[in-house]
Tab-separated table of C-alpha atoms in Angstrom:
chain	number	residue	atom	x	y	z
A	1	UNK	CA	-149.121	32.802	-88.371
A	2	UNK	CA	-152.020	33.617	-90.821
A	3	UNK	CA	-150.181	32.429	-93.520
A	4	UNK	CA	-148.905	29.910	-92.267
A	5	UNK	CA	-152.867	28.327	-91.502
A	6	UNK	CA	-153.652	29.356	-94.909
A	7	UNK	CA	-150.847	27.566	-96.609
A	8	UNK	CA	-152.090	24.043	-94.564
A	9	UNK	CA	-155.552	24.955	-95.501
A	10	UNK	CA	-154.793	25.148	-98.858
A	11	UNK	CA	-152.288	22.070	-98.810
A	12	UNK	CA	-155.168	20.223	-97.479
A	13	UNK	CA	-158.067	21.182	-99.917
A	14	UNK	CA	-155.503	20.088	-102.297
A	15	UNK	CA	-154.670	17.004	-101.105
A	16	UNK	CA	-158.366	16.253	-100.642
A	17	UNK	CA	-158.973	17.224	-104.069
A	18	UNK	CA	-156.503	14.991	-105.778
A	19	UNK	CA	-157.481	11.813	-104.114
A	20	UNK	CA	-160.418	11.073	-106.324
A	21	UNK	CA	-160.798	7.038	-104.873
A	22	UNK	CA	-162.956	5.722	-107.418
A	23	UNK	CA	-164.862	2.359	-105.316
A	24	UNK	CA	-162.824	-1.086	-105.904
A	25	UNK	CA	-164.612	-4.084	-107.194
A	26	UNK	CA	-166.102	-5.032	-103.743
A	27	UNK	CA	-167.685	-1.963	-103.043
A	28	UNK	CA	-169.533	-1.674	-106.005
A	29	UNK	CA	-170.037	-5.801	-106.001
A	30	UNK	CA	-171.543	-5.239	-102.345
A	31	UNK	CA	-174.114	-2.334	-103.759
A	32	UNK	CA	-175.198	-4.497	-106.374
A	33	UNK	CA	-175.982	-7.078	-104.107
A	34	UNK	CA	-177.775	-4.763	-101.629
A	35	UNK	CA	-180.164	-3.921	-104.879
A	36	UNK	CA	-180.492	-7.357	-105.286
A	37	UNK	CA	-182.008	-8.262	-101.589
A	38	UNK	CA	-183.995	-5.195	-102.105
A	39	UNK	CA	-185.663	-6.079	-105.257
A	40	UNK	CA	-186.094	-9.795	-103.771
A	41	UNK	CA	-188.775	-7.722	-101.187
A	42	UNK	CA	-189.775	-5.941	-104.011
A	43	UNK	CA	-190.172	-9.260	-106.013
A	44	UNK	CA	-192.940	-10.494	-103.657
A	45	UNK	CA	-194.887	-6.412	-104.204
A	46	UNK	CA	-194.731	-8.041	-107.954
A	47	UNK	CA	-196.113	-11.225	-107.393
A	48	UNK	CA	-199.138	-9.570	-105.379
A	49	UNK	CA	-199.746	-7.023	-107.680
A	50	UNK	CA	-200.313	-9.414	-110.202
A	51	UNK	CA	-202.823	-11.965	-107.935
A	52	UNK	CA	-205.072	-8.137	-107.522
A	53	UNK	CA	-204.919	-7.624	-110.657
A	54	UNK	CA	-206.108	-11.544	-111.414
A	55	UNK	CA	-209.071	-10.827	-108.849
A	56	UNK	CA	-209.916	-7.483	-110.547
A	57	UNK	CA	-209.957	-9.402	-114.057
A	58	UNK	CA	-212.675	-11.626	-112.650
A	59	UNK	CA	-214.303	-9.257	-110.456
A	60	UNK	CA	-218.503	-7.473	-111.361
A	61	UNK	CA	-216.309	-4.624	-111.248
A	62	UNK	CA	-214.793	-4.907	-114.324
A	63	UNK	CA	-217.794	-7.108	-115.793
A	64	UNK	CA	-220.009	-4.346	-115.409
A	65	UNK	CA	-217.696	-1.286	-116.834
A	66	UNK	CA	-218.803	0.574	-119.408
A	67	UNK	CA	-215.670	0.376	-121.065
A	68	UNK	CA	-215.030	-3.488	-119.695
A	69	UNK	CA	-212.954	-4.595	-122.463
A	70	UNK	CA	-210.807	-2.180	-122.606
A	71	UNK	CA	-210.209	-2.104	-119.089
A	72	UNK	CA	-209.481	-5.952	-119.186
A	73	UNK	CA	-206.941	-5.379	-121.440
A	74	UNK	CA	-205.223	-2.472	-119.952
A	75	UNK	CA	-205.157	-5.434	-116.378
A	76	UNK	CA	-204.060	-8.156	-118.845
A	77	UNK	CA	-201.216	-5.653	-120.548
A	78	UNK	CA	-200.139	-4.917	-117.004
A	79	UNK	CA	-200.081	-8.584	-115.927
A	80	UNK	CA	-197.759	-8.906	-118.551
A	81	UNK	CA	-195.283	-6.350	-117.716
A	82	UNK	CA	-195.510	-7.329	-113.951
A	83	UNK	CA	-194.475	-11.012	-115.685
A	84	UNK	CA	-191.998	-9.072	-117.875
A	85	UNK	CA	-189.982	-7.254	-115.108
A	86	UNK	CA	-190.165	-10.579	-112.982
A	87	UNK	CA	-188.448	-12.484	-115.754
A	88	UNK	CA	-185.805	-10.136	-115.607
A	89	UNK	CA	-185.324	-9.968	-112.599
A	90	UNK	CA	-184.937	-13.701	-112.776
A	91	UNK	CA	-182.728	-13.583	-116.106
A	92	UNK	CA	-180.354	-11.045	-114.195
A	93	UNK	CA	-180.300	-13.616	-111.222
A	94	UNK	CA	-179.313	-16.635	-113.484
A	95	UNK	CA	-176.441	-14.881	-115.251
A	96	UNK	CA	-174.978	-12.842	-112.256
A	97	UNK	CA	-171.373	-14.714	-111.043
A	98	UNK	CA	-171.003	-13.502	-107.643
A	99	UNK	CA	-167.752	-14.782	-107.451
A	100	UNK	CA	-166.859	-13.484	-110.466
A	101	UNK	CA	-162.677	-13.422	-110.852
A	102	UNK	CA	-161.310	-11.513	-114.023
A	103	UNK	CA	-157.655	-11.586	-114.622
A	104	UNK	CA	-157.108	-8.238	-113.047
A	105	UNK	CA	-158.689	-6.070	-110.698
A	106	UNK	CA	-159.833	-3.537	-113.885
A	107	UNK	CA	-161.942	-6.662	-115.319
A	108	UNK	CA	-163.657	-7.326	-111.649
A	109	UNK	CA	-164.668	-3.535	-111.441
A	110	UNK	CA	-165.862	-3.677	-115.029
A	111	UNK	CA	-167.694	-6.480	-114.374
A	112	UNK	CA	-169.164	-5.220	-111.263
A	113	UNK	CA	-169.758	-2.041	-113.148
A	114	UNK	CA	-171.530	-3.793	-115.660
A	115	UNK	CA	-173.764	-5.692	-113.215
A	116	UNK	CA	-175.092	-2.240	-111.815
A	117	UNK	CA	-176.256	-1.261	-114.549
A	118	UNK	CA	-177.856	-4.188	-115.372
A	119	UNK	CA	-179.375	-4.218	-111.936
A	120	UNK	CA	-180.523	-0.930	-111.798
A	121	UNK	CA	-182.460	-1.441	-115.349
A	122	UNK	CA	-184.272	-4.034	-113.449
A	123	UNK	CA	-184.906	-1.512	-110.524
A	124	UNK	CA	-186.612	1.144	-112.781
A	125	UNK	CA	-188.281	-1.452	-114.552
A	126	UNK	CA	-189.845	-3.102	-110.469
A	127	UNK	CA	-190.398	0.504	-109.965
A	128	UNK	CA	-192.523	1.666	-113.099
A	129	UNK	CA	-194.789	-0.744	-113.019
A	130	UNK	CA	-195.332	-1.605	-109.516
A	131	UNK	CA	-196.129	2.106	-109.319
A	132	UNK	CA	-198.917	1.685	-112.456
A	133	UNK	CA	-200.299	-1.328	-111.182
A	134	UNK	CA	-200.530	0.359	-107.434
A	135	UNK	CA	-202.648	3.117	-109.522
A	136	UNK	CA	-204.883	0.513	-111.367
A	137	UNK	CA	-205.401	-1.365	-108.015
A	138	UNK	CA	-206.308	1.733	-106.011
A	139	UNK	CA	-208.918	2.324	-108.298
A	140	UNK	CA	-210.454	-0.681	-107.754
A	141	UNK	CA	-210.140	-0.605	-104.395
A	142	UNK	CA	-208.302	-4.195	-104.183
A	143	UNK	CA	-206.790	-4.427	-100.543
């Protein structure tokens, strides 16, 4: 009998083993598009970050710095990479075909594919400096 359960427990690690199901076109298509709605949230983070950092540009804060230049271009170099990762994000939006059809099921998961890496470069990108300007704007204590 102990064989016997050893034998099915082995026949089933195998068998579990030797499926590898690598995720179709929609799967991958659907987590791609799940990045997307969250980056659309973090989109508006963005577009606040960069109205503090406008207020701390013309703030007595930064007028009266020791160091004011400097810091004004350190805001203004962050503005623009706030603009910079919103542009992509926007680029990525334009070209993405979300009912993208290839002539075989390889080209939609390569597609797909494709897209999540694309999407995910915009993530990290949302994510860097969102976390740099949350820094900067801490600092100034911008609510």
């Amino acid at each position: 009998m102990k064989r016997l359960n050893i034998l099915l427990l082995s026949l089933a690690t195998a068998l579990l083993f030797s499926c590898k199901t690598e995720p179709d076109a929609k799967a991958i298509r659907q987590e791609v598009l799940n990045i997307h709605d969250k980056l659309m949230v973090d989109g508006e983070k963005v577009v606040k970050n960069k109205m503090k950092l406008d207020k701390i540009l013309v703030s007595n804060q930064v007028k009266l710095a020791q160091d004011s230049l400097l810091q004004k271009q350190k805001i203004k170099d962050l503005i623009t990479k706030l603009n910079a990762a919103d542009e992509k994000m926007m680029d990525w939006m334009h070209f993405f075909k979300d009912d993208f059809k290839g002539k075989t099921d390889q080209e939609d998961l390569d597609y797909y594919k494709s897209e999540m890496v694309k999407i995910r470069a915009v993530e990290d990108s949302y994510i860097k400096v969102t976390r740099e300007s949350d820094s900067l704007i801490k600092i100034y204590k911008i609510k």
